[in-house]
Amino acid sequence: MRLRSKQKYFGMTTNDDVEIRWGSNGEGYKGQKFYSEGIIPFGWDSFIHKKLISGISKTDAFALEAYLIEKYNTIEDGYNVAEGYCSQNEKGKGATH
């Protein structure tokens, strides 16, 4: 969540260590809207970074990600570009989670 605007980004990862997914100063998001429109202009430290849950199945993780994106409307008012990881891959956009 960006501190000033409260805009959010939800994403899932299969990596147990989210620090690896995030990368140094958010570089793990290069090529994504979150990186180009959020991290680059405002800086990695302008965001709160949280691991919300772990130890769930991929199916449950995909469902939770889609639920949070819809609940917080982060396609319109945030940094998500699709309903979730599964929908990105189905549409051929791909992602590195």
C-alpha atoms as an extended CHARMM CRD file, in Angstrom:
* protein
*
        97  EXT
         1         1  MET       CA              0.0000000000        0.0000000000        0.0000000000  PROA      1               0.0000000000
         2         2  ARG       CA              1.3180000000        3.4270000000       -0.8950000000  PROA      2               0.0000000000
         3         3  LEU       CA              1.3940000000        5.5120000000        2.2650000000  PROA      3               0.0000000000
         4         4  ARG       CA              0.0250000000        8.7970000000        0.9280000000  PROA      4               0.0000000000
         5         5  SER       CA             -2.6350000000        7.6560000000       -1.5120000000  PROA      5               0.0000000000
         6         6  LYS       CA             -3.5330000000        4.2770000000        0.0370000000  PROA      6               0.0000000000
         7         7  GLN       CA             -3.3290000000        2.7210000000       -3.4500000000  PROA      7               0.0000000000
         8         8  LYS       CA             -2.6360000000       -0.9840000000       -3.2390000000  PROA      8               0.0000000000
         9         9  TYR       CA             -1.1680000000       -3.8590000000       -5.2020000000  PROA      9               0.0000000000
        10        10  PHE       CA             -1.9490000000       -7.5000000000       -4.4580000000  PROA      10              0.0000000000
        11        11  GLY       CA              0.1740000000      -10.3060000000       -5.7910000000  PROA      11              0.0000000000
        12        12  MET       CA              0.9660000000      -13.8630000000       -4.8970000000  PROA      12              0.0000000000
        13        13  THR       CA              4.2500000000      -15.6840000000       -4.9850000000  PROA      13              0.0000000000
        14        14  THR       CA              5.2940000000      -19.2850000000       -4.7070000000  PROA      14              0.0000000000
        15        15  ASN       CA              8.5540000000      -18.1730000000       -3.1170000000  PROA      15              0.0000000000
        16        16  ASP       CA              8.6340000000      -18.7260000000        0.6560000000  PROA      16              0.0000000000
        17        17  ASP       CA             10.9290000000      -15.7210000000        1.0330000000  PROA      17              0.0000000000
        18        18  VAL       CA              9.0060000000      -12.6500000000       -0.1450000000  PROA      18              0.0000000000
        19        19  GLU       CA             12.2010000000      -10.6060000000        0.0340000000  PROA      19              0.0000000000
        20        20  ILE       CA             13.4320000000      -12.5810000000       -2.9800000000  PROA      20              0.0000000000
        21        21  ARG       CA             10.1710000000      -11.8920000000       -4.8650000000  PROA      21              0.0000000000
        22        22  TRP       CA             10.3060000000       -8.2070000000       -4.0230000000  PROA      22              0.0000000000
        23        23  GLY       CA             13.9560000000       -7.8500000000       -4.9610000000  PROA      23              0.0000000000
        24        24  SER       CA             16.1970000000       -4.9830000000       -3.9950000000  PROA      24              0.0000000000
        25        25  ASN       CA             14.0960000000       -1.8070000000       -3.8240000000  PROA      25              0.0000000000
        26        26  GLY       CA             11.2230000000       -3.5130000000       -5.6400000000  PROA      26              0.0000000000
        27        27  GLU       CA             13.2340000000       -4.5700000000       -8.6840000000  PROA      27              0.0000000000
        28        28  GLY       CA             11.3950000000       -7.9060000000       -8.6080000000  PROA      28              0.0000000000
        29        29  TYR       CA              8.4570000000       -6.0450000000      -10.1380000000  PROA      29              0.0000000000
        30        30  LYS       CA             10.2860000000       -4.6890000000      -13.2080000000  PROA      30              0.0000000000
        31        31  GLY       CA              8.0740000000       -4.7940000000      -16.2860000000  PROA      31              0.0000000000
        32        32  GLN       CA              4.8710000000       -4.4640000000      -14.2610000000  PROA      32              0.0000000000
        33        33  LYS       CA              2.5570000000       -1.4750000000      -13.7810000000  PROA      33              0.0000000000
        34        34  PHE       CA              3.3390000000       -1.5050000000      -10.0530000000  PROA      34              0.0000000000
        35        35  TYR       CA              7.0120000000       -0.8940000000      -10.8420000000  PROA      35              0.0000000000
        36        36  SER       CA              6.6410000000        1.7410000000      -13.5570000000  PROA      36              0.0000000000
        37        37  GLU       CA              3.7530000000        3.7050000000      -12.0230000000  PROA      37              0.0000000000
        38        38  GLY       CA              4.3940000000        3.1430000000       -8.3410000000  PROA      38              0.0000000000
        39        39  ILE       CA              7.9080000000        2.2060000000       -7.3480000000  PROA      39              0.0000000000
        40        40  ILE       CA              9.8240000000        4.3080000000       -9.8850000000  PROA      40              0.0000000000
        41        41  PRO       CA              8.0080000000        7.6260000000       -9.2880000000  PROA      41              0.0000000000
        42        42  PHE       CA              7.4180000000        7.2830000000       -5.5250000000  PROA      42              0.0000000000
        43        43  GLY       CA             10.1920000000        4.9640000000       -4.3420000000  PROA      43              0.0000000000
        44        44  TRP       CA             10.1110000000        1.5630000000       -2.6720000000  PROA      44              0.0000000000
        45        45  ASP       CA             10.0530000000        3.1270000000        0.7990000000  PROA      45              0.0000000000
        46        46  SER       CA              6.7920000000        4.9390000000       -0.0190000000  PROA      46              0.0000000000
        47        47  PHE       CA              4.9860000000        1.5940000000        0.2350000000  PROA      47              0.0000000000
        48        48  ILE       CA              4.0960000000       -0.7150000000        3.0940000000  PROA      48              0.0000000000
        49        49  HSD       CA              5.1910000000       -4.2570000000        2.2100000000  PROA      49              0.0000000000
        50        50  LYS       CA              3.3610000000       -7.1240000000        3.8780000000  PROA      50              0.0000000000
        51        51  LYS       CA              3.1830000000      -10.8630000000        3.5400000000  PROA      51              0.0000000000
        52        52  LEU       CA             -0.4730000000      -11.5080000000        4.2980000000  PROA      52              0.0000000000
        53        53  ILE       CA             -0.5890000000      -15.2890000000        4.4840000000  PROA      53              0.0000000000
        54        54  SER       CA              1.5530000000      -18.3390000000        3.8460000000  PROA      54              0.0000000000
        55        55  GLY       CA              1.2010000000      -22.0870000000        3.8150000000  PROA      55              0.0000000000
        56        56  ILE       CA             -1.9020000000      -22.2550000000        1.6080000000  PROA      56              0.0000000000
        57        57  SER       CA             -2.3990000000      -24.0520000000       -1.6770000000  PROA      57              0.0000000000
        58        58  LYS       CA             -1.8160000000      -22.3070000000       -5.0040000000  PROA      58              0.0000000000
        59        59  THR       CA             -5.5270000000      -22.6090000000       -5.7250000000  PROA      59              0.0000000000
        60        60  ASP       CA             -6.3770000000      -20.8130000000       -2.4770000000  PROA      60              0.0000000000
        61        61  ALA       CA             -3.6610000000      -18.2210000000       -3.1020000000  PROA      61              0.0000000000
        62        62  PHE       CA             -5.0390000000      -17.4540000000       -6.5630000000  PROA      62              0.0000000000
        63        63  ALA       CA             -8.5500000000      -17.1740000000       -5.1380000000  PROA      63              0.0000000000
        64        64  LEU       CA             -7.4280000000      -14.8890000000       -2.3030000000  PROA      64              0.0000000000
        65        65  GLU       CA             -5.4880000000      -12.6420000000       -4.6700000000  PROA      65              0.0000000000
        66        66  ALA       CA             -8.5340000000      -12.2910000000       -6.9540000000  PROA      66              0.0000000000
        67        67  TYR       CA            -10.7920000000      -11.6220000000       -3.9680000000  PROA      67              0.0000000000
        68        68  LEU       CA             -8.5300000000       -8.8600000000       -2.5910000000  PROA      68              0.0000000000
        69        69  ILE       CA             -8.1080000000       -7.2330000000       -6.0050000000  PROA      69              0.0000000000
        70        70  GLU       CA            -11.8830000000       -7.1020000000       -6.3990000000  PROA      70              0.0000000000
        71        71  LYS       CA            -12.6130000000       -6.0740000000       -2.7990000000  PROA      71              0.0000000000
        72        72  TYR       CA            -10.1850000000       -3.1460000000       -2.8700000000  PROA      72              0.0000000000
        73        73  ASN       CA            -10.8060000000       -2.2980000000       -6.5510000000  PROA      73              0.0000000000
        74        74  THR       CA             -7.0820000000       -2.2020000000       -7.2360000000  PROA      74              0.0000000000
        75        75  ILE       CA             -7.4700000000       -2.3920000000      -11.0050000000  PROA      75              0.0000000000
        76        76  GLU       CA             -9.2210000000        0.9770000000      -11.0440000000  PROA      76              0.0000000000
        77        77  ASP       CA             -7.7460000000        2.4650000000       -7.8740000000  PROA      77              0.0000000000
        78        78  GLY       CA             -4.4010000000        0.7470000000       -7.4580000000  PROA      78              0.0000000000
        79        79  TYR       CA             -1.6170000000       -0.9980000000       -9.3290000000  PROA      79              0.0000000000
        80        80  ASN       CA             -3.1300000000       -4.3310000000      -10.4010000000  PROA      80              0.0000000000
        81        81  VAL       CA             -3.8050000000       -4.7610000000      -14.1230000000  PROA      81              0.0000000000
        82        82  ALA       CA             -5.9620000000       -7.9070000000      -14.0140000000  PROA      82              0.0000000000
        83        83  GLU       CA             -8.2740000000       -9.8220000000      -11.7240000000  PROA      83              0.0000000000
        84        84  GLY       CA             -5.3890000000      -12.0100000000      -10.5830000000  PROA      84              0.0000000000
        85        85  TYR       CA             -2.4800000000      -14.1550000000      -11.6410000000  PROA      85              0.0000000000
        86        86  CYS       CA             -4.6030000000      -16.8280000000      -13.2940000000  PROA      86              0.0000000000
        87        87  SER       CA             -6.4740000000      -14.2820000000      -15.3950000000  PROA      87              0.0000000000
        88        88  GLN       CA             -3.1960000000      -12.6730000000      -16.5240000000  PROA      88              0.0000000000
        89        89  ASN       CA             -1.8720000000      -15.9910000000      -17.7440000000  PROA      89              0.0000000000
        90        90  GLU       CA             -5.1570000000      -16.9300000000      -19.4100000000  PROA      90              0.0000000000
        91        91  LYS       CA             -5.0380000000      -13.6590000000      -21.3410000000  PROA      91              0.0000000000
        92        92  GLY       CA             -1.4140000000      -14.2470000000      -22.3460000000  PROA      92              0.0000000000
        93        93  LYS       CA              0.0090000000      -11.3680000000      -20.3100000000  PROA      93              0.0000000000
        94        94  GLY       CA              2.1750000000      -13.5960000000      -18.1610000000  PROA      94              0.0000000000
        95        95  ALA       CA              3.6560000000      -12.6360000000      -14.8450000000  PROA      95              0.0000000000
        96        96  THR       CA              6.5510000000      -13.5290000000      -12.6200000000  PROA      96              0.0000000000
        97        97  HSD       CA              5.1380000000      -14.4340000000       -9.2650000000  PROA      97              0.0000000000
